[in-house]
mmCIF file of C-alpha atoms in Angstrom:
data_model
loop_
_atom_site.group_PDB
_atom_site.id
_atom_site.type_symbol
_atom_site.label_atom_id
_atom_site.label_comp_id
_atom_site.label_asym_id
_atom_site.label_seq_id
_atom_site.Cartn_x
_atom_site.Cartn_y
_atom_site.Cartn_z
ATOM 1 C CA MET A 94 100.192 97.669 103.876
ATOM 2 C CA THR A 95 102.048 98.322 100.528
ATOM 3 C CA ALA A 96 105.505 99.056 99.880
ATOM 4 C CA ALA A 97 104.978 102.766 99.497
ATOM 5 C CA LYS A 98 103.399 102.742 102.934
ATOM 6 C CA LEU A 99 106.290 101.164 104.233
ATOM 7 C CA GLY A 100 108.478 104.162 102.868
ATOM 8 C CA PHE A 101 110.401 102.217 100.387
ATOM 9 C CA MET A 102 111.172 104.191 97.330
ATOM 10 C CA PRO A 103 111.492 103.160 93.707
ATOM 11 C CA ASP A 104 114.927 102.018 92.541
ATOM 12 C CA THR A 105 116.046 100.977 96.037
ATOM 13 C CA VAL A 106 117.645 97.915 97.241
ATOM 14 C CA ILE A 107 115.937 96.107 100.017
ATOM 15 C CA GLN A 108 117.529 93.139 102.131
ATOM 16 C CA GLU A 109 115.414 90.466 103.290
ATOM 17 C CA LEU A 110 116.349 88.621 106.292
ATOM 18 C CA GLY A 111 114.396 85.842 108.131
ATOM 19 C CA TRP A 112 112.507 84.496 105.060
ATOM 20 C CA ASP A 113 110.538 81.327 105.501
ATOM 21 C CA GLU A 114 107.603 79.532 103.807
ATOM 22 C CA ASP A 115 105.124 81.457 106.277
ATOM 23 C CA VAL A 116 105.984 84.998 104.963
ATOM 24 C CA ASP A 117 103.530 87.125 103.216
ATOM 25 C CA GLU A 118 104.252 86.577 99.498
ATOM 26 C CA GLU A 119 101.919 89.457 98.359
ATOM 27 C CA LEU A 120 103.828 92.007 100.273
ATOM 28 C CA ARG A 121 107.098 90.778 98.996
ATOM 29 C CA SER A 122 106.106 90.883 95.574
ATOM 30 C CA ASP A 123 104.700 94.506 96.178
ATOM 31 C CA ILE A 124 107.816 95.469 97.327
ATOM 32 C CA GLU A 125 109.858 94.183 94.623
ATOM 33 C CA LYS A 126 107.275 95.934 92.043
ATOM 34 C CA HIS A 127 107.451 99.133 93.824
ATOM 35 C CA THR A 128 111.306 99.266 93.930
ATOM 36 C CA GLY A 129 111.993 97.741 90.751
ATOM 37 C CA ASN A 130 114.346 95.250 92.333
ATOM 38 C CA ALA A 131 114.251 91.783 93.645
ATOM 39 C CA LEU A 132 114.670 91.448 97.419
ATOM 40 C CA VAL A 133 118.270 90.461 98.321
ATOM 41 C CA ASP A 134 119.514 88.248 101.095
ATOM 42 C CA GLY A 135 122.162 88.448 103.811
ATOM 43 C CA ASP A 136 124.812 87.398 101.364
ATOM 44 C CA TYR A 137 124.266 90.436 98.951
ATOM 45 C CA GLY A 138 127.706 92.005 99.665
ATOM 46 C CA ASP A 139 126.830 95.494 98.989
ATOM 47 C CA VAL A 140 124.989 98.206 101.010
ATOM 48 C CA VAL A 141 121.079 98.389 101.066
ATOM 49 C CA ASP A 142 118.669 101.180 101.400
ATOM 50 C CA GLY A 143 116.255 99.196 103.701
ATOM 51 C CA VAL A 144 115.934 96.017 105.497
ATOM 52 C CA LEU A 145 112.759 93.612 105.778
ATOM 53 C CA LEU A 146 113.266 91.383 108.867
ATOM 54 C CA TRP A 147 110.648 88.552 109.393
ATOM 55 C CA TRP A 148 110.981 87.419 113.033
ATOM 56 C CA ARG A 149 109.151 84.793 115.069
ATOM 57 C CA ASP A 150 109.192 83.747 118.534
ATOM 58 C CA GLY A 151 111.673 80.901 118.650
ATOM 59 C CA ASP A 152 113.981 82.374 115.863
ATOM 60 C CA GLY A 153 116.648 83.131 118.372
ATOM 61 C CA ASP A 154 117.985 86.293 120.007
ATOM 62 C CA LEU A 155 116.008 89.217 118.764
ATOM 63 C CA VAL A 156 118.954 91.821 119.632
ATOM 64 C CA ASP A 157 121.238 89.724 117.461
ATOM 65 C CA GLY A 158 118.710 89.729 114.574
ATOM 66 C CA LEU A 159 118.330 93.625 114.812
ATOM 67 C CA VAL A 160 122.242 93.979 114.760
ATOM 68 C CA ASP A 161 122.281 91.879 111.689
ATOM 69 C CA CYS A 162 120.073 94.458 110.068
ATOM 70 C CA LEU A 163 122.549 97.041 110.553
ATOM 71 C CA GLN A 164 125.458 95.247 108.694
ATOM 72 C CA ASP A 165 124.656 96.347 105.299
ATOM 73 C CA ILE A 166 122.073 99.255 105.670
ATOM 74 C CA VAL A 167 122.936 102.729 104.545
ATOM 75 C CA GLU A 168 122.818 105.612 107.273
ATOM 76 C CA GLY A 169 119.135 106.535 107.494
ATOM 77 C CA GLY A 170 117.737 103.386 105.997
ATOM 78 C CA GLY A 171 114.522 102.050 106.842
ATOM 79 C CA ILE A 172 114.272 98.746 108.920
ATOM 80 C CA TRP A 173 110.904 96.901 109.229
ATOM 81 C CA LEU A 174 110.504 94.208 111.752
ATOM 82 C CA LEU A 175 107.717 91.978 110.754
ATOM 83 C CA THR A 176 106.230 89.602 113.411
ATOM 84 C CA PRO A 177 103.081 87.294 113.489
ATOM 85 C CA LYS A 178 100.071 88.968 114.809
ATOM 86 C CA VAL A 179 98.552 88.129 118.399
ATOM 87 C CA GLY A 180 97.217 84.601 118.224
ATOM 88 C CA ARG A 181 99.339 83.418 115.376
ATOM 89 C CA GLU A 182 102.109 80.799 115.615
ATOM 90 C CA GLY A 183 105.321 82.532 116.478
ATOM 91 C CA TYR A 184 103.795 85.596 117.974
ATOM 92 C CA VAL A 185 106.412 88.032 119.534
ATOM 93 C CA VAL A 186 105.383 90.154 122.655
ATOM 94 C CA ASN A 187 105.708 93.790 121.975
ATOM 95 C CA ALA A 188 107.778 94.213 125.147
ATOM 96 C CA ASP A 189 110.511 91.878 123.731
ATOM 97 C CA ILE A 190 110.644 94.321 120.845
ATOM 98 C CA SER A 191 110.754 97.287 123.046
ATOM 99 C CA GLU A 192 113.456 95.693 125.043
ATOM 100 C CA ALA A 193 115.697 94.647 122.243
ATOM 101 C CA ALA A 194 115.508 97.586 119.958
ATOM 102 C CA PRO A 195 117.480 100.169 122.215
ATOM 103 C CA ILE A 196 120.046 97.325 122.918
ATOM 104 C CA ALA A 197 120.568 96.935 119.233
ATOM 105 C CA GLY A 198 120.940 100.803 118.921
ATOM 106 C CA LEU A 199 117.412 101.239 117.179
ATOM 107 C CA ALA A 200 114.238 103.156 118.502
ATOM 108 C CA THR A 201 110.692 101.795 117.566
ATOM 109 C CA THR A 202 108.931 104.309 115.743
ATOM 110 C CA THR A 203 105.579 102.909 114.577
ATOM 111 C CA THR A 204 103.524 99.653 114.488
ATOM 112 C CA SER A 205 100.830 98.780 112.323
ATOM 113 C CA SER A 206 99.250 95.846 110.342
ATOM 114 C CA ALA A 207 101.253 94.647 107.539
ATOM 115 C CA SER A 208 98.833 91.809 106.415
ATOM 116 C CA ASN A 209 96.217 89.447 107.790
ATOM 117 C CA ASP A 210 99.030 87.563 109.606
ATOM 118 C CA TRP A 211 101.927 89.918 109.909
ATOM 119 C CA ALA A 212 102.553 93.175 112.031
ATOM 120 C CA ALA A 213 105.190 95.569 111.012
ATOM 121 C CA THR A 214 107.120 97.663 113.408
ATOM 122 C CA ARG A 215 109.368 100.389 111.973
ATOM 123 C CA LEU A 216 112.796 100.797 113.515
ATOM 124 C CA SER A 217 115.255 103.661 113.385
ATOM 125 C CA THR A 218 118.609 104.569 114.417
ATOM 126 C CA PRO A 219 118.734 107.329 116.968
ATOM 127 C CA LYS A 220 119.595 110.691 115.442
ATOM 128 C CA ARG A 221 123.399 111.822 115.981
ATOM 129 C CA LYS A 222 123.973 114.525 118.213
ATOM 130 C CA GLU A 223 125.866 117.584 116.935
ATOM 131 C CA ARG A 224 128.788 118.486 118.844
ATOM 132 C CA SER A 225 129.122 121.993 119.868
#
């Protein structure tokens, strides 16, 4: 998967949470090249256009991790949850994602392969209802 397929646009700022030595460096590099900006961490201190969350079973409470993604993101920004694929160390059961997302105020939209070892789940905030 490439940064463009993830929906990241040039000249945007993407926050990366959950980095560890097992992440896909090729994907990270492609995102930085495509956006023209280095990935920023949780201490960035400004709004971001999207969030990349690397998450493994055992990283803690997924709801809390997803809520953390909402701290600095602009309205309508993209959130991608990257989890190890089936059979890989740290695999996260899809039911856990499906349960955690709505509690965090998010909806799962698509899941696809991000790389050989990582699956990517796109999360979005529910559309606000117009008052009549």
